[in-house]
PDB file of C-alpha atoms and ligand atoms in Angstrom:
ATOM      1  CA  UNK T 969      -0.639  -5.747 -23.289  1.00  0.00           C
ATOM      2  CA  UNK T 970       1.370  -2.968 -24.180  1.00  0.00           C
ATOM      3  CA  UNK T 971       4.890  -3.733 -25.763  1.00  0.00           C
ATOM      4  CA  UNK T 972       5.405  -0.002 -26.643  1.00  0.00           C
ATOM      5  CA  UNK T 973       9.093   0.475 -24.468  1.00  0.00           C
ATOM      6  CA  UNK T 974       8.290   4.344 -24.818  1.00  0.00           C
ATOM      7  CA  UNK T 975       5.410   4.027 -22.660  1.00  0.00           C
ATOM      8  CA  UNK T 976       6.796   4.532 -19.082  1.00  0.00           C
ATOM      9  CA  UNK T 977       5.152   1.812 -16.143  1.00  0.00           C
ATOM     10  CA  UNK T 978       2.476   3.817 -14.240  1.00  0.00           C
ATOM     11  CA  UNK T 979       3.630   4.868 -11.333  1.00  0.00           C
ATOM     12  CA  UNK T 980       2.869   3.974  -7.441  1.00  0.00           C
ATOM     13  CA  UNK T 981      -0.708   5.424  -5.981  1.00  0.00           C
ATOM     14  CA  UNK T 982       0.053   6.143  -2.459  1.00  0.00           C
ATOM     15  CA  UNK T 983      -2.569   6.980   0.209  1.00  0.00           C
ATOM     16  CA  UNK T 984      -2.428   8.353   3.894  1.00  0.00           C
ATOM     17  CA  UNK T 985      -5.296   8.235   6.062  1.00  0.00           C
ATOM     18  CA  UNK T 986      -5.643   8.766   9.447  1.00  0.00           C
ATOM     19  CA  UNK T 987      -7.683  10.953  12.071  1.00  0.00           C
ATOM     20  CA  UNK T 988      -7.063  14.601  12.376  1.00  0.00           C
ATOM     21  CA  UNK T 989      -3.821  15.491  13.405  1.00  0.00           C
ATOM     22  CA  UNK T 990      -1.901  12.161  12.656  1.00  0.00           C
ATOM     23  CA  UNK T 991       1.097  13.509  11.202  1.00  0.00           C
ATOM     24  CA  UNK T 992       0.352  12.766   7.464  1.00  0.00           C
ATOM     25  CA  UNK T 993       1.730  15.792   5.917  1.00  0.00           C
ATOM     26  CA  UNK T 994       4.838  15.035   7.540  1.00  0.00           C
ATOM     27  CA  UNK T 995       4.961  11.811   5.994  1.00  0.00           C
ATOM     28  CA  UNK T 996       3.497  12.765   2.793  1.00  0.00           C
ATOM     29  CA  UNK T 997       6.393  15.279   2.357  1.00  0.00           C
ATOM     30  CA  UNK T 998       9.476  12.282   4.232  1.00  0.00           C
ATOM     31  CA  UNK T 999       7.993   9.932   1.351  1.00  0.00           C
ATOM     32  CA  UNK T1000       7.987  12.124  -1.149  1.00  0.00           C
ATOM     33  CA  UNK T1001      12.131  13.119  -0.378  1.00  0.00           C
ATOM     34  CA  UNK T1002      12.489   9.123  -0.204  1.00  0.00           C
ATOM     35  CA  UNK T1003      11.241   8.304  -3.818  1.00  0.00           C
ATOM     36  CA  UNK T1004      13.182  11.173  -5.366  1.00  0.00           C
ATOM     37  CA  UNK T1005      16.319  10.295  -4.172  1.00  0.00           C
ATOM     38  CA  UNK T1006      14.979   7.336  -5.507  1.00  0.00           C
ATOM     39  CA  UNK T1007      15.567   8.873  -9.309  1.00  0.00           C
ATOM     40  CA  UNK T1008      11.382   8.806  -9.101  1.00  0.00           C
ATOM     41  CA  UNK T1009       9.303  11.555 -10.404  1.00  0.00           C
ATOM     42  CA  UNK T1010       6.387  12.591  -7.657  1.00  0.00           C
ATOM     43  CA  UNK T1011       3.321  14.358  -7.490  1.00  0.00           C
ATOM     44  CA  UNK T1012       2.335  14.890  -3.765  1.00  0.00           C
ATOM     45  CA  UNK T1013      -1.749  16.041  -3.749  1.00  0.00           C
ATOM     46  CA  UNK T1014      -4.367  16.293  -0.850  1.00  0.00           C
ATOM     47  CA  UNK T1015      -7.890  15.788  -0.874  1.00  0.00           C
ATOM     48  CA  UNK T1016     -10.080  17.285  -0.642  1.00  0.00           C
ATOM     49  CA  UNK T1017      -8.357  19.942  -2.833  1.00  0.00           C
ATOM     50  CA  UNK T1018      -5.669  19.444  -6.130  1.00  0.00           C
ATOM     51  CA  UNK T1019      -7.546  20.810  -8.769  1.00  0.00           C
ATOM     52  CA  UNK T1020      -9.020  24.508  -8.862  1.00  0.00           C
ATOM     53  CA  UNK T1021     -12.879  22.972  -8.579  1.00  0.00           C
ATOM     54  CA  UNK T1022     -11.991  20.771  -5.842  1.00  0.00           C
ATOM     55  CA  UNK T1023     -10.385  23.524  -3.797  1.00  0.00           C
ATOM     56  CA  UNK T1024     -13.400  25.356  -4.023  1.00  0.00           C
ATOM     57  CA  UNK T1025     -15.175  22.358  -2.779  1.00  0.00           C
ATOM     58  CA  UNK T1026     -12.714  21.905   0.009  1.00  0.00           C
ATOM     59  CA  UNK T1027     -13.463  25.725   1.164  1.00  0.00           C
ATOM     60  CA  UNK T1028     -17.692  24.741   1.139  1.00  0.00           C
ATOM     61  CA  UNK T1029     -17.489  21.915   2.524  1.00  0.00           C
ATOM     62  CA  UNK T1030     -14.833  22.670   5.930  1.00  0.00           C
ATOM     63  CA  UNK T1031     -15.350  26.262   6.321  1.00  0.00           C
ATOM     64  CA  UNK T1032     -18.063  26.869   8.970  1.00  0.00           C
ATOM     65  CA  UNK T1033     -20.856  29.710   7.607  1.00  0.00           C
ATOM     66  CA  UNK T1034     -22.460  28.036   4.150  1.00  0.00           C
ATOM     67  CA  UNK T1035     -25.498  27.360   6.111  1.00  0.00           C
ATOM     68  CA  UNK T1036     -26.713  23.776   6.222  1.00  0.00           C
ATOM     69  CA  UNK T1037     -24.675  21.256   4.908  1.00  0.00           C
ATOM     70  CA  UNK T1038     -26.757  17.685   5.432  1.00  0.00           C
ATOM     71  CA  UNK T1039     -24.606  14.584   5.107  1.00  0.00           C
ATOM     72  CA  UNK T1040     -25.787  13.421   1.835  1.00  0.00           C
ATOM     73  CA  UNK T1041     -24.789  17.125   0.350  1.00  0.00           C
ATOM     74  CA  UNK T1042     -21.557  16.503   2.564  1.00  0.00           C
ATOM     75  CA  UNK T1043     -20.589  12.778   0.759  1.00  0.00           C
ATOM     76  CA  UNK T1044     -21.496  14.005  -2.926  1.00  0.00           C
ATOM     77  CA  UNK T1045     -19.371  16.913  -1.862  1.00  0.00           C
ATOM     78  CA  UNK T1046     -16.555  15.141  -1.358  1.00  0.00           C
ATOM     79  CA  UNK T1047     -17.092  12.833  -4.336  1.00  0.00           C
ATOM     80  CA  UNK T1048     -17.140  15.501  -6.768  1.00  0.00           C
ATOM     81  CA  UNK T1049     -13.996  17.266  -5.488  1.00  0.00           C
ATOM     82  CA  UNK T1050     -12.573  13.526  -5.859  1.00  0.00           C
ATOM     83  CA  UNK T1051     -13.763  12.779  -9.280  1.00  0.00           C
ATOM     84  CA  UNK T1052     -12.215  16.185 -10.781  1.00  0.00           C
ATOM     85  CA  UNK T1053      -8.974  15.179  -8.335  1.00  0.00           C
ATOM     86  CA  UNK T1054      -8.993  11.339  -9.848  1.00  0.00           C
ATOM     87  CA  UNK T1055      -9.718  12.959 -13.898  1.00  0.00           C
ATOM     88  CA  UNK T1056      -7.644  15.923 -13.867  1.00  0.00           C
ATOM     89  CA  UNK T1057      -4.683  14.787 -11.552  1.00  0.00           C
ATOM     90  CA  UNK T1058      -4.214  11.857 -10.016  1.00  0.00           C
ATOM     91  CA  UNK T1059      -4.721   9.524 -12.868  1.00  0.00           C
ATOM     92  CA  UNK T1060      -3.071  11.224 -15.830  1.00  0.00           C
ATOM     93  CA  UNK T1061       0.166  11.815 -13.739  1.00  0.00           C
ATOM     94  CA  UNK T1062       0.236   7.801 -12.907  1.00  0.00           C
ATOM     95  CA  UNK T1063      -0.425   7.205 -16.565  1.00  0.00           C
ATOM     96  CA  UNK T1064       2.403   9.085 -17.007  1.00  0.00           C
ATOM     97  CA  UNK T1065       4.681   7.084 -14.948  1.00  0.00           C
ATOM     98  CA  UNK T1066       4.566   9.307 -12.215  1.00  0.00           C
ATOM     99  CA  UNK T1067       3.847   8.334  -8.086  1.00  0.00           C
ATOM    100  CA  UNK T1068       1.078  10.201  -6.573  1.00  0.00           C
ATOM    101  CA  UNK T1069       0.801  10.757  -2.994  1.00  0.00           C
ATOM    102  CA  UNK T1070      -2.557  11.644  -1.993  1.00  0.00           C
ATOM    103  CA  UNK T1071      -3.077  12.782   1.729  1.00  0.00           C
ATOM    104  CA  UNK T1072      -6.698  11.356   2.179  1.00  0.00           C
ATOM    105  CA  UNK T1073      -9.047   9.677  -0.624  1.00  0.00           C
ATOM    106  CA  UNK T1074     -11.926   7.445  -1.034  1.00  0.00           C
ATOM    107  CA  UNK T1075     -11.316   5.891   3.063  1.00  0.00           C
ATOM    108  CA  UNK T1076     -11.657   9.207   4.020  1.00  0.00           C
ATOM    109  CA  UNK T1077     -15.109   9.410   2.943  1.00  0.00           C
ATOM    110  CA  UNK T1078     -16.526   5.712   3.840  1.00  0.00           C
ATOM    111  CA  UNK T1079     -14.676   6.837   7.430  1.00  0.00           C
ATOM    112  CA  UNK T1080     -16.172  10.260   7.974  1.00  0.00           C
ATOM    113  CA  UNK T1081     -19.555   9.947   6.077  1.00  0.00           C
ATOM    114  CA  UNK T1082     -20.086   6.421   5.709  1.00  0.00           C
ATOM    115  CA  UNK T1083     -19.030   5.652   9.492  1.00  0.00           C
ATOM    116  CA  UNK T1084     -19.063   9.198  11.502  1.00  0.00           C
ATOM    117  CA  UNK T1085     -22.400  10.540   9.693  1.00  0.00           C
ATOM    118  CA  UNK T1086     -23.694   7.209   9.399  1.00  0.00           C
ATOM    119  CA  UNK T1087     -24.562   6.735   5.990  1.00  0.00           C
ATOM    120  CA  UNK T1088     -23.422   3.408   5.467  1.00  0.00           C
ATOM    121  CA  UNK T1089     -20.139   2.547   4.235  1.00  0.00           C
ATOM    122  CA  UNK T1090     -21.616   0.327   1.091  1.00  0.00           C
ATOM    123  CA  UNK T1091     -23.613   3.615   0.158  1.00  0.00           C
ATOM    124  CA  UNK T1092     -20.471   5.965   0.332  1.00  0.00           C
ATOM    125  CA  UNK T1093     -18.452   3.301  -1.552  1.00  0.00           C
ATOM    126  CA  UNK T1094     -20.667   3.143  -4.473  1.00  0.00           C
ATOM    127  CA  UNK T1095     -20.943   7.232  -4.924  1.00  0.00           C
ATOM    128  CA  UNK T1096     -17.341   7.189  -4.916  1.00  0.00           C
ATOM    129  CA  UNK T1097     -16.874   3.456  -7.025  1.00  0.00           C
ATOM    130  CA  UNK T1098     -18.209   6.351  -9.703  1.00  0.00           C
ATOM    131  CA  UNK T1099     -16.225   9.580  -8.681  1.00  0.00           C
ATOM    132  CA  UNK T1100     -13.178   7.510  -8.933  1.00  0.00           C
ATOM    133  CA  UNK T1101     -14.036   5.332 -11.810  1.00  0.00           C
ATOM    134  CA  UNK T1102     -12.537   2.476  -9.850  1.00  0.00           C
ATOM    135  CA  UNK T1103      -8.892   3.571  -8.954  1.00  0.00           C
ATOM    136  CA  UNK T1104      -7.902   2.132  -6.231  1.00  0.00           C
ATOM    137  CA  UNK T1105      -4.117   2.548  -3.994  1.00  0.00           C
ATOM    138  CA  UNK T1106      -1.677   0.863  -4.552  1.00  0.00           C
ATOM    139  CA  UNK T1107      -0.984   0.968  -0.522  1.00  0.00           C
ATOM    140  CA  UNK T1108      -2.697   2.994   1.745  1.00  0.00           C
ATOM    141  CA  UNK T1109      -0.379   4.264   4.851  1.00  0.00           C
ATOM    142  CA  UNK T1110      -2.828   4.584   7.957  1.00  0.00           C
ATOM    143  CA  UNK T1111      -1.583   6.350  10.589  1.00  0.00           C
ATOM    144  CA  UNK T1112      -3.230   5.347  13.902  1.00  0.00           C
ATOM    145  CA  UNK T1113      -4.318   8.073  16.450  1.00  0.00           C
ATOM    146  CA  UNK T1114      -6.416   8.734  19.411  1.00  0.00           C
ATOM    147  CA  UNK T1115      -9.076  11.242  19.147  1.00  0.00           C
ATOM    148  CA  UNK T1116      -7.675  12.908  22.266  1.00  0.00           C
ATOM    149  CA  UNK T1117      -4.054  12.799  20.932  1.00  0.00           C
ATOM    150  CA  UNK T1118      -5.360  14.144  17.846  1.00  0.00           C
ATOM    151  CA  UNK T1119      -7.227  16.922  19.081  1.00  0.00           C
ATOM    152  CA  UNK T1120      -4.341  17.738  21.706  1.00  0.00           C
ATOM    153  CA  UNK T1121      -1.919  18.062  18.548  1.00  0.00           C
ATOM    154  CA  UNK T1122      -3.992  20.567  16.799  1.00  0.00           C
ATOM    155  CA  UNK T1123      -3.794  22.446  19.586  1.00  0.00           C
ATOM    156  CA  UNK T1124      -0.103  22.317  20.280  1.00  0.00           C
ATOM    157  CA  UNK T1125       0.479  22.883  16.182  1.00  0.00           C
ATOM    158  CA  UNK T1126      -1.913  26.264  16.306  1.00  0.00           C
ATOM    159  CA  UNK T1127      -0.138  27.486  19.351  1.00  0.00           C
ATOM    160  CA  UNK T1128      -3.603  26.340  21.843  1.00  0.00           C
ATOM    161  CA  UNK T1129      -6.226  28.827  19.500  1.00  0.00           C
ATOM    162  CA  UNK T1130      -8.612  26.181  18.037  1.00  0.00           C
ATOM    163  CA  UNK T1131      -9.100  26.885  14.575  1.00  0.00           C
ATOM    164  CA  UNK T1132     -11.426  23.887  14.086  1.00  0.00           C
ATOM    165  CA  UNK T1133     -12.787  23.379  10.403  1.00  0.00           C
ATOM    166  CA  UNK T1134     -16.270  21.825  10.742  1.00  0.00           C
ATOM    167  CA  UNK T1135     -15.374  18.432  10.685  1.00  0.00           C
ATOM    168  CA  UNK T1136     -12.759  18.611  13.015  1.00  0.00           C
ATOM    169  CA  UNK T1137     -15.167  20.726  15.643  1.00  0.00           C
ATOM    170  CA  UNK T1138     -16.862  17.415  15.931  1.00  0.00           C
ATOM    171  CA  UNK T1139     -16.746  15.849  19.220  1.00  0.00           C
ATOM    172  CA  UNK T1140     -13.995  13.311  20.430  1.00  0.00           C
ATOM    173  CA  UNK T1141     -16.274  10.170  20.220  1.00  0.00           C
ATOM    174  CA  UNK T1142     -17.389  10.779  16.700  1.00  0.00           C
ATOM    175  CA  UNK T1143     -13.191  11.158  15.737  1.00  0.00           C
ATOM    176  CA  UNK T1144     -12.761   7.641  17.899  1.00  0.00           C
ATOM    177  CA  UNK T1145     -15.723   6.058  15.744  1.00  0.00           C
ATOM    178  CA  UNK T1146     -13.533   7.121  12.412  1.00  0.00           C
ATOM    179  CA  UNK T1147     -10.699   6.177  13.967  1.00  0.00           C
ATOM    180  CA  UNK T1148     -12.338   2.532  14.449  1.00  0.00           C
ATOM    181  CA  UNK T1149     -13.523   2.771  10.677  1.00  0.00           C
ATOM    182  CA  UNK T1150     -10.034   3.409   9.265  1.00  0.00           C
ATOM    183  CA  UNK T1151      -9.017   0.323  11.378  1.00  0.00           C
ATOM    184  CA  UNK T1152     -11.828  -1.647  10.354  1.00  0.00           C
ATOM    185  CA  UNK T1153     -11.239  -1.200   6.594  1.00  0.00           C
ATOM    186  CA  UNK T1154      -7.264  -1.920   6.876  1.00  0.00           C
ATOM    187  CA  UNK T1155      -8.546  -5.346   8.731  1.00  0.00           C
ATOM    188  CA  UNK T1156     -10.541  -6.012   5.606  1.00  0.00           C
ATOM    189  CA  UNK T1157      -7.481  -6.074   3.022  1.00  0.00           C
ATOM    190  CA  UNK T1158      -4.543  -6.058   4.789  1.00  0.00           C
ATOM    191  CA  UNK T1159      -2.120  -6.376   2.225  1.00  0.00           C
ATOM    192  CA  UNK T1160      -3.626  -3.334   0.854  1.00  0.00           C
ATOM    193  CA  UNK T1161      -2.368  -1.141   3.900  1.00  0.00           C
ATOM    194  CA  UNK T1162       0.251  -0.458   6.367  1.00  0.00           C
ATOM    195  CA  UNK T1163      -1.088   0.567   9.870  1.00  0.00           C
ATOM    196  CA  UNK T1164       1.221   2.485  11.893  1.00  0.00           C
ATOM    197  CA  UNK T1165       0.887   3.939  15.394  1.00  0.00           C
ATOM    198  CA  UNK T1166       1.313   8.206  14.848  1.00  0.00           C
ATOM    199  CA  UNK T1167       2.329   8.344  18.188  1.00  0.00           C
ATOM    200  CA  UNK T1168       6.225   7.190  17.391  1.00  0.00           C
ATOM    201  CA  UNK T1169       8.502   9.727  15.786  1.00  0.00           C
ATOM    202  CA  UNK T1170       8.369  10.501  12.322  1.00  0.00           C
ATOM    203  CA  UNK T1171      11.935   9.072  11.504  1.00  0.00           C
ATOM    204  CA  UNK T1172      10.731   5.738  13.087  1.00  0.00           C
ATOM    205  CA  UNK T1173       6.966   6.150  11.195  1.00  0.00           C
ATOM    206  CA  UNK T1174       9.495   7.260   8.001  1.00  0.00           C
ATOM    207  CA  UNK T1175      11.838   4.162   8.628  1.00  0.00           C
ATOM    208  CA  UNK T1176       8.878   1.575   8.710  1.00  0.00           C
ATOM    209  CA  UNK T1177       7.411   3.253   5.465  1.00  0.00           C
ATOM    210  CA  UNK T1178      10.112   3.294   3.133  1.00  0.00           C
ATOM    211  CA  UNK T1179      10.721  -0.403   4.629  1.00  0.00           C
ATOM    212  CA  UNK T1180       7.594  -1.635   3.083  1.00  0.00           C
ATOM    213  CA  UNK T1181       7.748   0.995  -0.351  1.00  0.00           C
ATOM    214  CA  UNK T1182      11.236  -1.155  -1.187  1.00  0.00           C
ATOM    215  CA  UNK T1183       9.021  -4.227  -1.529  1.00  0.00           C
ATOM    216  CA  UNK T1184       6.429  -2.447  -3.593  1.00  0.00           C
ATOM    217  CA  UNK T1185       9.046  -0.787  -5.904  1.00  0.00           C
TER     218      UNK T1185
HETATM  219  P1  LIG H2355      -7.491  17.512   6.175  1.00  0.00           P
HETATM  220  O1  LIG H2355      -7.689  18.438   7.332  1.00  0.00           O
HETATM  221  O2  LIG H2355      -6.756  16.270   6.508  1.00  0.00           O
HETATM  222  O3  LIG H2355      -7.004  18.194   4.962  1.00  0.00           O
HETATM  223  O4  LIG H2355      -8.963  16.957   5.804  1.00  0.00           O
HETATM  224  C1  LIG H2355     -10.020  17.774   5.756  1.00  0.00           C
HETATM  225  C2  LIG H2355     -11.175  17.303   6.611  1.00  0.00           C
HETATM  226  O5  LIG H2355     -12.156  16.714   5.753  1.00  0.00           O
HETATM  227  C3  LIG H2355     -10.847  16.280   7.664  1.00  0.00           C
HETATM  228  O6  LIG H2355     -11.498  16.659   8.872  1.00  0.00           O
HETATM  229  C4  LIG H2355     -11.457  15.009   7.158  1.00  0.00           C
HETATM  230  C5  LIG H2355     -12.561  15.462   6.261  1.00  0.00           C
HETATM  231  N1  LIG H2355     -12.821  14.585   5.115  1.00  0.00           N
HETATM  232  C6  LIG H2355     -14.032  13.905   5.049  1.00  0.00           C
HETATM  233  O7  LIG H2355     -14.867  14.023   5.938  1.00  0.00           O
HETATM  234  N2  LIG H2355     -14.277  13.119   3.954  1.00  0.00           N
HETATM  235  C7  LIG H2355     -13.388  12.975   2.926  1.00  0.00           C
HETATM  236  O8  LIG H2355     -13.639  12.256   1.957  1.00  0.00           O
HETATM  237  C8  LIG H2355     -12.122  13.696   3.023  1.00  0.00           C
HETATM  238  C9  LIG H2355     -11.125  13.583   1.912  1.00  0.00           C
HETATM  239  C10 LIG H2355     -11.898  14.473   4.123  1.00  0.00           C
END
């Protein structure tokens, strides 16, 4: 144990998942007011993305025109970008004493690849058990959508052009199949999560999230 009173308590590792078009940004940026006021330092991060490798990653692996992408490529893809995110980022800033919120991580991947491109969920876990060298949330926030809501958000948020990257081009059963995933895995450890329907406002998603952060903090 470490009596060293210098050495500030790691901070809270915050996750939002949820299909395309959920509203997580939104929340990721509500929550991230909420702890400041707080008197909390935060470090607000997406995936795929954070670090300068895993933006370059993010650009292969969404934008259409690299040719071939098969979903094994697509999974250690997104595990890579993770395990520079995880290394670089997320856990030195938590070390620090800092909360991270992360908009998408390790769900994302046993959701979309494990679920959607039907790799198997075990598989995706274990590439990403070692991208992540374990770390796990401390909550994850899932934010509940249809694929048709989803899709019909996108399209109100670009103005109606559909600017689809290539995961989000997919068809509206595969995004109701992830959808079922996310709700699958947040059956599996519920204390882990908070499942909220995307469909109510953000003040009353907002309301119900900093609700369950004052137990956590
Ligand atoms: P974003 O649009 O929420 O930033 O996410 C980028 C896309 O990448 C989104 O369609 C979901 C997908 N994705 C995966 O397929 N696997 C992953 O591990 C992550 C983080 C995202």
């Amino acid at each position: 144990m470490n009596s060293d009173a210098s050495t500030p308590a790691r901070g809270l590792f915050i996750v939002f998942e949820g299909g395309d078009g959920a509203g997580k940004s939104t929340q990721v940026r509500l929550t991230r007011q909420l702890l400041e006021r707080n008197g909390g330092e935060v470090l607000s991060t997406r995936e795929p993305g954070g670090t300068e490798i895993s933006e370059k990653l993010r650009s292969l692996v969404l934008e259409h025109g690299h040719g071939t992408i098969d979903e094994r490529t697509e999974a250690l893809m997104y595990a890579a970008a993770r395990a520079a995110h995880v290394q670089q980022v997320i856990a030195p800033n938590l070390r620090a004493g800092r909360h991270v919120l992360c908009d998408r991580f390790v769900d994302s991947s046993l959701a979309y690849q494990g679920v959607g491109r039907n790799l198997g969920v075990e598989k995706v876990a274990a590439i990403n058990e070692f991208a992540t060298d374990g770390l796990r949330p401390d909550l994850t926030i899932l934010l509940d959508i249809s694929a048709a809501e989803g899709r019909l958000r996108r399209l109100t948020h670009t103005g109606g052009v559909d600017d689809s990257d290539r995961l989000e081009a997919e068809p509206d059963d595969f995004h109701e199949r992830i959808r079922h995933a996310f709700l699958e895995l947040a059956k599996a450890a519920p204390q882990r999560y908070l499942v909220l329907d995307a469909t109510a406002s953000a003040e009353q998603l907002q309301d119900l999230i900093r609700e369950r952060l004052e137990e956590l903090l």
